[in-house]
PDB file of C-alpha atoms and ligand atoms in Angstrom:
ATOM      1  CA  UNK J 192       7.216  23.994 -28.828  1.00 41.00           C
ATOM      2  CA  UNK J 193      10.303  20.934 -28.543  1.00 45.00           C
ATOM      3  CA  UNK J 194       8.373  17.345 -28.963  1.00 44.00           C
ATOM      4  CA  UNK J 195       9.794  16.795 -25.896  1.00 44.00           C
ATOM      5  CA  UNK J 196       8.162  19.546 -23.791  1.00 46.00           C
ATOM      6  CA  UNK J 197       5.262  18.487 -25.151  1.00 46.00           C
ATOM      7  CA  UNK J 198       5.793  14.493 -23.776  1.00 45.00           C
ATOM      8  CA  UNK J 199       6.551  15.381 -20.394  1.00 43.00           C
ATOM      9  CA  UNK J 200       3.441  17.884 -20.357  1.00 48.00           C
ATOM     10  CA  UNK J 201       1.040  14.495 -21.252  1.00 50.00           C
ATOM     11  CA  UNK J 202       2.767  12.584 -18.515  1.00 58.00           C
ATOM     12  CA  UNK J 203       2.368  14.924 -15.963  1.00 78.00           C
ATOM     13  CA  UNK J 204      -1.067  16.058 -16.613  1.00 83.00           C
ATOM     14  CA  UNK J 205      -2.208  13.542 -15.327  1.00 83.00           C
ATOM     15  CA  UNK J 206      -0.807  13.431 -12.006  1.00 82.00           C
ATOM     16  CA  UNK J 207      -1.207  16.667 -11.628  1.00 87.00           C
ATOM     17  CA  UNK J 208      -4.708  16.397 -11.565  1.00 89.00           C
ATOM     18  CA  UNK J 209      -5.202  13.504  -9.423  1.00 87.00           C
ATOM     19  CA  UNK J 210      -3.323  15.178  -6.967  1.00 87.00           C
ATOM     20  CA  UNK J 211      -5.329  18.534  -7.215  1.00 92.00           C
ATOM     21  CA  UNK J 212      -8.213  16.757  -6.785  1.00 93.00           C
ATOM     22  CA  UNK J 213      -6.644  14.229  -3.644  1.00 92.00           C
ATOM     23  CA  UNK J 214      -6.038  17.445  -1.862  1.00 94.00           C
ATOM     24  CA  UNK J 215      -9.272  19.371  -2.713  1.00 96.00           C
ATOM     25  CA  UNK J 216     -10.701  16.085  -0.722  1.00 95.00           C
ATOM     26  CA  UNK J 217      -8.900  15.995   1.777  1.00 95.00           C
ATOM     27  CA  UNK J 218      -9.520  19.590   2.850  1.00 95.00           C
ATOM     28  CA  UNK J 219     -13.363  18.885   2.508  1.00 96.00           C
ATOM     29  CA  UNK J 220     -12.519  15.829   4.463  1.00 96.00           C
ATOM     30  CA  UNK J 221     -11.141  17.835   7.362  1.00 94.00           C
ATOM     31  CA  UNK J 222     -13.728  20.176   7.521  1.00 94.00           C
ATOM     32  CA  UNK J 223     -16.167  17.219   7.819  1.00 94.00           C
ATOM     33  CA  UNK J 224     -14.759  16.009  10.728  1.00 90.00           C
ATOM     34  CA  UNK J 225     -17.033  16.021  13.178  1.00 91.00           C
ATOM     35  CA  UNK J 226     -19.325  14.274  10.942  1.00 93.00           C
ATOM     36  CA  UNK J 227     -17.066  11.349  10.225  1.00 94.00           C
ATOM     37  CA  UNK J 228     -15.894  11.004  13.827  1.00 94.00           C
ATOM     38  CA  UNK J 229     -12.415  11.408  15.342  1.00 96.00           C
ATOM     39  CA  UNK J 230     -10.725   7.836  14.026  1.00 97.00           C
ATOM     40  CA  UNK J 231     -11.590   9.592  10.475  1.00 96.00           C
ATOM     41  CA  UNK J 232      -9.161  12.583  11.246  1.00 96.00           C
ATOM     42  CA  UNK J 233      -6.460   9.838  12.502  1.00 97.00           C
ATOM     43  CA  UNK J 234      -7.056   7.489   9.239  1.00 98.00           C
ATOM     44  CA  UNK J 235      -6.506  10.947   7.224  1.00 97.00           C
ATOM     45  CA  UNK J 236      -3.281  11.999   8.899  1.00 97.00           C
ATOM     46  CA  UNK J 237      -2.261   8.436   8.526  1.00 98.00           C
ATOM     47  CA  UNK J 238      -3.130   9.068   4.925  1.00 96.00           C
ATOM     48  CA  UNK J 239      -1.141  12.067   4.630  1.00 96.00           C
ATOM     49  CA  UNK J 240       1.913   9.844   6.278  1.00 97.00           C
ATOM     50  CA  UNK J 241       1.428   6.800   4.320  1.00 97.00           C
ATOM     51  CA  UNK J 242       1.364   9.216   1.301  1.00 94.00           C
ATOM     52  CA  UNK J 243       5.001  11.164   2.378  1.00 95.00           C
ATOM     53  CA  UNK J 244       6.402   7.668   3.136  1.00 97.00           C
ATOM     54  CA  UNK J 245       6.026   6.104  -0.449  1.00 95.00           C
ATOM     55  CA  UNK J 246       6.480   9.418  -3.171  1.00 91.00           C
ATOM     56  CA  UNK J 247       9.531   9.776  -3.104  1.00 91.00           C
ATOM     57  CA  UNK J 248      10.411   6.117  -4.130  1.00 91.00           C
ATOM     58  CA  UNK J 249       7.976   5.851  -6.484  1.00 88.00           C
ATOM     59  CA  UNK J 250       9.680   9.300  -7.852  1.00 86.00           C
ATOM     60  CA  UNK J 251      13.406   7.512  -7.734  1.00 88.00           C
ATOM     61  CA  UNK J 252      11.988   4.444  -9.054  1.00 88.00           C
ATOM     62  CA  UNK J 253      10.566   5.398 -11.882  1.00 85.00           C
ATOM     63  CA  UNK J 254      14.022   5.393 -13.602  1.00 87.00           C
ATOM     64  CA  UNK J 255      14.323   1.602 -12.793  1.00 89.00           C
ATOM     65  CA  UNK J 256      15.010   0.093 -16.190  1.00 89.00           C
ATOM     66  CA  UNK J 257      12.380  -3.124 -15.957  1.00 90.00           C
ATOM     67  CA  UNK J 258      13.316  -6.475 -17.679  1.00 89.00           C
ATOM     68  CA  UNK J 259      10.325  -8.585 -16.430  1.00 87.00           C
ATOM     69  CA  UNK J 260       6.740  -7.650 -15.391  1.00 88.00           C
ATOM     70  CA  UNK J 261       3.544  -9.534 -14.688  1.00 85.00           C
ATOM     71  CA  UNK J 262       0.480  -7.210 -15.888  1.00 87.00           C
ATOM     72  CA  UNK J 263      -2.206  -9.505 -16.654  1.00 90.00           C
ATOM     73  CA  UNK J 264      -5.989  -8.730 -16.645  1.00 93.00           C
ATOM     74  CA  UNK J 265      -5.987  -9.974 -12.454  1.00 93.00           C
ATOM     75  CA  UNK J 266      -2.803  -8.063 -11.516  1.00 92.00           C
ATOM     76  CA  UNK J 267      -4.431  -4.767 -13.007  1.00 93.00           C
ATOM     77  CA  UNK J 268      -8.202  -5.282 -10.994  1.00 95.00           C
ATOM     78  CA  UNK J 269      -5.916  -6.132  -8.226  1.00 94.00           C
ATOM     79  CA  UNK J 270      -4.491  -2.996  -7.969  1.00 94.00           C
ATOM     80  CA  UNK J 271      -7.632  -0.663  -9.085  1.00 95.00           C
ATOM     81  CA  UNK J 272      -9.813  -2.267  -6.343  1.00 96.00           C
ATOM     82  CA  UNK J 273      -6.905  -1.663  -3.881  1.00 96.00           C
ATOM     83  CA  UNK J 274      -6.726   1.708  -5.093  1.00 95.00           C
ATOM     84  CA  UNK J 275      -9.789   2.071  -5.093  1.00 97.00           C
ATOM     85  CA  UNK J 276     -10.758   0.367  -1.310  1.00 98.00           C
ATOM     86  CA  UNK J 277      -7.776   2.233   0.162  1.00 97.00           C
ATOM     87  CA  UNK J 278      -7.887   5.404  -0.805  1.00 95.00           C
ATOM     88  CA  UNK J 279     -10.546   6.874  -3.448  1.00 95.00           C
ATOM     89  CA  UNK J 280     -13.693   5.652  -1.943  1.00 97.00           C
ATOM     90  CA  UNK J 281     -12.685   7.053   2.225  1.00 97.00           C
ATOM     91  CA  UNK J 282     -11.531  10.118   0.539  1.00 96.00           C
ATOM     92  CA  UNK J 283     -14.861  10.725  -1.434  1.00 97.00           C
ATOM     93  CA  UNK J 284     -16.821   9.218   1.611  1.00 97.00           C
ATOM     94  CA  UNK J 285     -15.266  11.526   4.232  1.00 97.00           C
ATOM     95  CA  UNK J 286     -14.925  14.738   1.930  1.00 97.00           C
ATOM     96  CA  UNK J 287     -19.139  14.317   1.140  1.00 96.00           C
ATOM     97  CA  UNK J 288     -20.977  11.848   2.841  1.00 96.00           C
ATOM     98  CA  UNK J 289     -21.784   9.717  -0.165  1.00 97.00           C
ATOM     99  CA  UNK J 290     -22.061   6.189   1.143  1.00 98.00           C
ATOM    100  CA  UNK J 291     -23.656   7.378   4.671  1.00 97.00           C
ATOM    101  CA  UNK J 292     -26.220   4.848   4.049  1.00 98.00           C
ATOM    102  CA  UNK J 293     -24.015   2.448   4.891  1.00 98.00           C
ATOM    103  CA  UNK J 294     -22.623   3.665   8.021  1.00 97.00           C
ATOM    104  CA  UNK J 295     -22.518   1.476  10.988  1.00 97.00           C
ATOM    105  CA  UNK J 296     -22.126   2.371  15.004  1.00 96.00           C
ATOM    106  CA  UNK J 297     -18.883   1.215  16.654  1.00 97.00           C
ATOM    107  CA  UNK J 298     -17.705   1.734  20.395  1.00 97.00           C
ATOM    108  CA  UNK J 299     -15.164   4.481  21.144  1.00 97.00           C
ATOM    109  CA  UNK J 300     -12.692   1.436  22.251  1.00 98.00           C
ATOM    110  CA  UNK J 301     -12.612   0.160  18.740  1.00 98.00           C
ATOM    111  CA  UNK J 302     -11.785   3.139  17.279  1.00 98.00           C
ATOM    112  CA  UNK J 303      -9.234   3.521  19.887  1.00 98.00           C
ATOM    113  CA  UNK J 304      -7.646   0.274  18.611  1.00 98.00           C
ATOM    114  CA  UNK J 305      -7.725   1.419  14.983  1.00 98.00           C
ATOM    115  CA  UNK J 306      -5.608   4.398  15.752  1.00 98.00           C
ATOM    116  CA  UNK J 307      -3.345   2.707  18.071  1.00 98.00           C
ATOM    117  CA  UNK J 308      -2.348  -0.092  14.961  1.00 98.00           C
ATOM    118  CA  UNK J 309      -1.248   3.300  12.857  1.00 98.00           C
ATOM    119  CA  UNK J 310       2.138   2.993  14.410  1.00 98.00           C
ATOM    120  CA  UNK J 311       2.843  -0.579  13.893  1.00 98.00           C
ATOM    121  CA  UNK J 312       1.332   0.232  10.722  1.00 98.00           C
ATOM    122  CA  UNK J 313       3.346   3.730   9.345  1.00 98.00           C
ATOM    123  CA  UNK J 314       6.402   2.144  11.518  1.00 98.00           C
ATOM    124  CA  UNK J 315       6.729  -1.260   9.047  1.00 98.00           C
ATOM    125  CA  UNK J 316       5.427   0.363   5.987  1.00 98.00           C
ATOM    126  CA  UNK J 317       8.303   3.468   6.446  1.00 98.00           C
ATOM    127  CA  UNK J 318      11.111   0.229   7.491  1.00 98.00           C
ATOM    128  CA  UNK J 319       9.792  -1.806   4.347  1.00 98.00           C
ATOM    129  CA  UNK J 320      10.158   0.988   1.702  1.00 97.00           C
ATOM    130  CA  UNK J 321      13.879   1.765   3.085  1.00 97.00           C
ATOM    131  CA  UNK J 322      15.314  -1.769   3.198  1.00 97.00           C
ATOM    132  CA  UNK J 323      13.741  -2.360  -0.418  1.00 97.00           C
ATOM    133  CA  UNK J 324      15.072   0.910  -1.850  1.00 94.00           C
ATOM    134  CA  UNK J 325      15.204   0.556  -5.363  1.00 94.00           C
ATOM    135  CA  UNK J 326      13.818  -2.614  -5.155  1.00 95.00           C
ATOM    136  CA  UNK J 327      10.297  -1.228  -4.891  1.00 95.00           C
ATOM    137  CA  UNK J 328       7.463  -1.433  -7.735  1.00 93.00           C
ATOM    138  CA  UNK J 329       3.792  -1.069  -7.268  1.00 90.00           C
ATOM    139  CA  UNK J 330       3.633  -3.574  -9.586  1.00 90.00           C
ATOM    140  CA  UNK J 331       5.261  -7.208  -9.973  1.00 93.00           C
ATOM    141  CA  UNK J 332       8.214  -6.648 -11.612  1.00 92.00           C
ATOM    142  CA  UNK J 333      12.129  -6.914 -11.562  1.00 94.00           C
ATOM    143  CA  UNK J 334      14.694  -4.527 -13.137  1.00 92.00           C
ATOM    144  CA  UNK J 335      17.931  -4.712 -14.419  1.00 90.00           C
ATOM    145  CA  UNK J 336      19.728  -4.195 -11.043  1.00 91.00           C
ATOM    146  CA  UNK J 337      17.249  -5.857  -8.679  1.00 93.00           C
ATOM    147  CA  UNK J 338      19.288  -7.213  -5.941  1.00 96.00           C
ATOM    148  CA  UNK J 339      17.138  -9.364  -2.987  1.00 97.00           C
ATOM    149  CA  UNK J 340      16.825  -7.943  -0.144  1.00 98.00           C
ATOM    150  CA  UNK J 341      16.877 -10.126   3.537  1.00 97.00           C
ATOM    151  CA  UNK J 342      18.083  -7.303   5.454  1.00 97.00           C
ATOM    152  CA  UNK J 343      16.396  -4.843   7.584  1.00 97.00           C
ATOM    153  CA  UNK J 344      12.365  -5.869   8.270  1.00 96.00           C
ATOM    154  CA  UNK J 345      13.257  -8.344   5.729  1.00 97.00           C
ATOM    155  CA  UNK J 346      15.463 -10.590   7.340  1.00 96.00           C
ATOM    156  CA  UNK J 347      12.629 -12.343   9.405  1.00 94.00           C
ATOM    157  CA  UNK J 348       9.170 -11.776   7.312  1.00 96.00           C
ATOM    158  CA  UNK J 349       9.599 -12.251   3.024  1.00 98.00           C
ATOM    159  CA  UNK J 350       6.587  -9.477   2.856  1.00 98.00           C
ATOM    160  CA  UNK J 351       6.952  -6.780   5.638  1.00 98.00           C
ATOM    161  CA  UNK J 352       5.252  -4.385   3.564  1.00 98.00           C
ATOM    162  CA  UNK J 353       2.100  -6.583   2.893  1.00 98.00           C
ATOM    163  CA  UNK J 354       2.203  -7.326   6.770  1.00 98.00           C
ATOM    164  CA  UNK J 355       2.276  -3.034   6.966  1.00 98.00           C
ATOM    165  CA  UNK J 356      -1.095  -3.141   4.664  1.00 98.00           C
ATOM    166  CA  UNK J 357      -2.909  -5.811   6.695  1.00 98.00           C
ATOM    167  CA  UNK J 358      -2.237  -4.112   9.548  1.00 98.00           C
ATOM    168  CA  UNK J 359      -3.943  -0.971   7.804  1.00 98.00           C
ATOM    169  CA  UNK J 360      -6.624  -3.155   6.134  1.00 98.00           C
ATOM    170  CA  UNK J 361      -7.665  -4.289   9.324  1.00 98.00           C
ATOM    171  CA  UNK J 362      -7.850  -0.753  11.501  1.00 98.00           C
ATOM    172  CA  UNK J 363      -9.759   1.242   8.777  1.00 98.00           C
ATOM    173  CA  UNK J 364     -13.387  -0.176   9.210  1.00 98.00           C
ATOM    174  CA  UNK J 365     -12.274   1.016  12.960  1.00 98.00           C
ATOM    175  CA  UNK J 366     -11.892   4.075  11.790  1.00 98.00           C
ATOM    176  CA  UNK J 367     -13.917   4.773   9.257  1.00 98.00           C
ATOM    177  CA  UNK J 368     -17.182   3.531  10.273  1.00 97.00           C
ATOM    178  CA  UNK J 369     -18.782   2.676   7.005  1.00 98.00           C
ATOM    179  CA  UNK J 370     -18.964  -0.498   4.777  1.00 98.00           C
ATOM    180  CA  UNK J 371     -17.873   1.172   1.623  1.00 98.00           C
ATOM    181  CA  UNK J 372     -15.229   3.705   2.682  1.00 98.00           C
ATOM    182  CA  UNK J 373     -14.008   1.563   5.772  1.00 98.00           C
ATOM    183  CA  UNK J 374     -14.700  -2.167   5.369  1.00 98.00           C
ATOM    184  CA  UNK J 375     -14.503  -3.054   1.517  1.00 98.00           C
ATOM    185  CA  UNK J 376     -10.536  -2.803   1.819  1.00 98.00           C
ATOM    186  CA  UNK J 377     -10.152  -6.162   4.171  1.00 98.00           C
ATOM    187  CA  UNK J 378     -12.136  -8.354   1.034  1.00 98.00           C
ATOM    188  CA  UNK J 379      -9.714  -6.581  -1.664  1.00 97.00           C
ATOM    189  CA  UNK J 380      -6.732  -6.745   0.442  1.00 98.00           C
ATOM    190  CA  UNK J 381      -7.535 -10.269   1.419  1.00 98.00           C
ATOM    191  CA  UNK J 382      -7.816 -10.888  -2.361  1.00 97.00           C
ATOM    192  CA  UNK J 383      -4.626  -9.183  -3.445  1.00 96.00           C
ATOM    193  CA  UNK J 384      -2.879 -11.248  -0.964  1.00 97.00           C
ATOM    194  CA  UNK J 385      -3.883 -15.059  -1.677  1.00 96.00           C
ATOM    195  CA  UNK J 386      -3.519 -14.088  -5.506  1.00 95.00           C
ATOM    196  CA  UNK J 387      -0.898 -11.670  -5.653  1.00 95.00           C
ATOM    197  CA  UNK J 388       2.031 -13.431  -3.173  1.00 96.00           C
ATOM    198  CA  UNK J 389       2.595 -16.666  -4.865  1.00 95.00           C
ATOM    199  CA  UNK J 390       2.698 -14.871  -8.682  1.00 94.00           C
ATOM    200  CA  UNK J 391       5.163 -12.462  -6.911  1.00 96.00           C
ATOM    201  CA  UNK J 392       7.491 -15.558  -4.970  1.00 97.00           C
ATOM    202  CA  UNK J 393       7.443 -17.504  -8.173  1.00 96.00           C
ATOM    203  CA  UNK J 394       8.898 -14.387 -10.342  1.00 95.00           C
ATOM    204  CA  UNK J 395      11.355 -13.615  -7.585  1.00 97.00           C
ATOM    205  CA  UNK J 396      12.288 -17.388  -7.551  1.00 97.00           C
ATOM    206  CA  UNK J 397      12.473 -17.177 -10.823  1.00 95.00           C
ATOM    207  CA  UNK J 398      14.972 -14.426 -10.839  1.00 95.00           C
ATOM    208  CA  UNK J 399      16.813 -15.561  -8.105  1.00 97.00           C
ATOM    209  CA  UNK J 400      16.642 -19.188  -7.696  1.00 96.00           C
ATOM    210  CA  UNK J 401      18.897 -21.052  -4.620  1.00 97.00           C
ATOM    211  CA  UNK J 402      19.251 -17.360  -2.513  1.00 97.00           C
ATOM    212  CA  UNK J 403      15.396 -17.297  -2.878  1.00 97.00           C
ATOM    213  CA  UNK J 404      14.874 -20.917  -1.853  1.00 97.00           C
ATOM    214  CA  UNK J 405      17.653 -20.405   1.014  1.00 97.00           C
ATOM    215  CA  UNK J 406      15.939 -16.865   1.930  1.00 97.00           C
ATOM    216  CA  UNK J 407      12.815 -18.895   2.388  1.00 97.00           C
ATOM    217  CA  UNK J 408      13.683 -21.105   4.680  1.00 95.00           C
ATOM    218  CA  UNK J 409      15.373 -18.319   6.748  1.00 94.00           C
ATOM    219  CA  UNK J 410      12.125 -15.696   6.974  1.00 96.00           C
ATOM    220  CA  UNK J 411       8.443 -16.585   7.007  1.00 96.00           C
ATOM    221  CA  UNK J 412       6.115 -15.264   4.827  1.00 96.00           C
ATOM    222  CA  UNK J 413       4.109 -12.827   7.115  1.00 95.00           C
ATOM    223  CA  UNK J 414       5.038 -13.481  11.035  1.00 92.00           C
ATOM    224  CA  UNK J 415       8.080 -14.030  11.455  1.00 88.00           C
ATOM    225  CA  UNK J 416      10.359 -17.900  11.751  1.00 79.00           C
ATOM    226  CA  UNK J 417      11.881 -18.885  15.013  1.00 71.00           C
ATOM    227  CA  UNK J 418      15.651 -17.931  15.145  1.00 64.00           C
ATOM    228  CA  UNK J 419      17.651 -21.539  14.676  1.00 57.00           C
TER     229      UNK J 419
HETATM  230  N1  SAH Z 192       6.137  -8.336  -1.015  1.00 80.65           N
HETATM  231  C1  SAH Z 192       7.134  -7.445  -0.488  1.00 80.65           C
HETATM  232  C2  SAH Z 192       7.478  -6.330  -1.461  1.00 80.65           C
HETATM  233  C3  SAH Z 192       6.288  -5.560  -2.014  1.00 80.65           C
HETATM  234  S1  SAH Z 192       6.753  -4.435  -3.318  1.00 80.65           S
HETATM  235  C4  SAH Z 192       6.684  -6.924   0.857  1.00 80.65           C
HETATM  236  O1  SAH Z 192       5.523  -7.102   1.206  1.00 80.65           O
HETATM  237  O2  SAH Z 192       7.504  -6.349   1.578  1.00 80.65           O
HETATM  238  C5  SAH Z 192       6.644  -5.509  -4.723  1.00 80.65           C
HETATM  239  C6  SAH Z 192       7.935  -5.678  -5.492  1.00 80.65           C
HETATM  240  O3  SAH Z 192       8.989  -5.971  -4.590  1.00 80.65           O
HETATM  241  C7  SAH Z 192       7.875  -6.840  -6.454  1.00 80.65           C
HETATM  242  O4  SAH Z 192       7.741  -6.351  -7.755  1.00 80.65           O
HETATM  243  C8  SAH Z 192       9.182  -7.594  -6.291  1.00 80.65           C
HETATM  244  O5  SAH Z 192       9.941  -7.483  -7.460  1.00 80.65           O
HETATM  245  C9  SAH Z 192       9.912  -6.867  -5.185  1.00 80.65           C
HETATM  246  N2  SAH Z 192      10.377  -7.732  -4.096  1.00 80.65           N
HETATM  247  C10 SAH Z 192       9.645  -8.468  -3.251  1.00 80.65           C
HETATM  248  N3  SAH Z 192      10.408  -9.061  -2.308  1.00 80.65           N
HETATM  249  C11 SAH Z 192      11.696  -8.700  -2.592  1.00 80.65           C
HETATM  250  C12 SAH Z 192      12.958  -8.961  -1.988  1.00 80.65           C
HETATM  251  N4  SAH Z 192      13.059  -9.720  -0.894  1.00 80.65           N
HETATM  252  N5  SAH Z 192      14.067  -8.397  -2.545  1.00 80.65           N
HETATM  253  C13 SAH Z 192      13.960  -7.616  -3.639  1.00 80.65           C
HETATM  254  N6  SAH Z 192      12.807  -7.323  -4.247  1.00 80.65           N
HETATM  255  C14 SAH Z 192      11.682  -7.848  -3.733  1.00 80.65           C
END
């Protein structure tokens, strides 16, 4: 068999099985729905959304030819608890029950709210992967093309997509009622912001010194500046 065949086989393994085993839960997790409660269907279609929105950039983007990239020991449990808080443990939790012993009771209004902030939510986080385009790494990096982007969702806020994952950070212990599975993202998500941002405005002040500086002034970091 061509060495290359072979490479492509170990890279894709991999992926192929996570995503085997994403939908296997996901199917339980349907079928459990009236255990986990109707905001647990909307946080899985939201799921399924969230999911469509962002594969096919990180498929195009995986070409990007990277010339700088912070991976330290933080930047890595950064991302595996996010991973983790966001998606593994609701998708175990709602496909078998797991962490029912640490369900709590919520009113129907507050569930109402969580699936109400979905479309500010899938709205920003669609908008923020467009304008970025190529520009887009689930990790801290910059390639050798990275322009800066201030158009689009950007022009106002400096992290539209972060803003988009607050908004979902914040509605999922609304819909899924459960400290694991629902609440533990707000405490990672919280941490990957105050850690992550200023490591991520330093490299892209780094990279692009005055038109960062100038951009700054211009947008705000989450809510938006006053027009001038
Ligand atoms: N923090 C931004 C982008 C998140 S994606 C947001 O919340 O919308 C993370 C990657 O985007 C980083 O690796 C960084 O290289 C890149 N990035 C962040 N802001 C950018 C900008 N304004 N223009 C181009 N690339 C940017």
């Amino acid at each position: 068999m061509p060495a290359q065949r072979d490479r492509s086989m170990v890279t894709s393994l991999p992926a192929i099985v996570t995503m085997l085993v994403a939908l296997t839960l996901l199917v339980l997790a349907v079928l459990r729905w009236r255990d986990n409660g109707w905001g647990a269907l909307v946080w899985l279609a939201a799921f399924i959304a969230m999911s469509a929105i962002r594969t096919p950039h990180s498929m195009r983007n995986r070409a990007n030819v990277v010339v700088e990239a912070r991976k330290d020991a933080t930047e890595i449990l950064l991302l595996v608890a996010m991973f983790a808080a966001m998606m593994v443990l609701p998708l175990i939790h709602l496909a078998t029950g797991l962490f029912a012993f640490a369900d709590y009771a919520l009113p129907e209004w507050a569930t109402a709210i969580g699936a109400i902030a979905q479309i500010p939510f899938l709205w920003l986080f669609w908008r923020s992967h467009a304008d970025l385009g190529r520009n887009w790494s689930p990790g801290l990096e910059v390639h050798d093309a990275h322009k800066l982007v201030t158009n689009g969702v950007y022009a106002r806020i400096r992290h539209p997509m972060y803003a988009a994952i607050w908004i979902s950070a914040l509605a999922q212990p609304l819909l899924i009622h459960n400290w694991i599975a629902g609440f533990l993202v707000v405490p990672a998500f919280a941490a990957m912001w105050f850690i992550r941002v200023p490591d991520e405005e330093a490299l892209m002040r780094q990279r692009f010194g005055t038109a960062w500086d100038a951009y700054c002034i211009r947008a705000g970091r989450l809510l938006p500046k006053r027009a001038s």
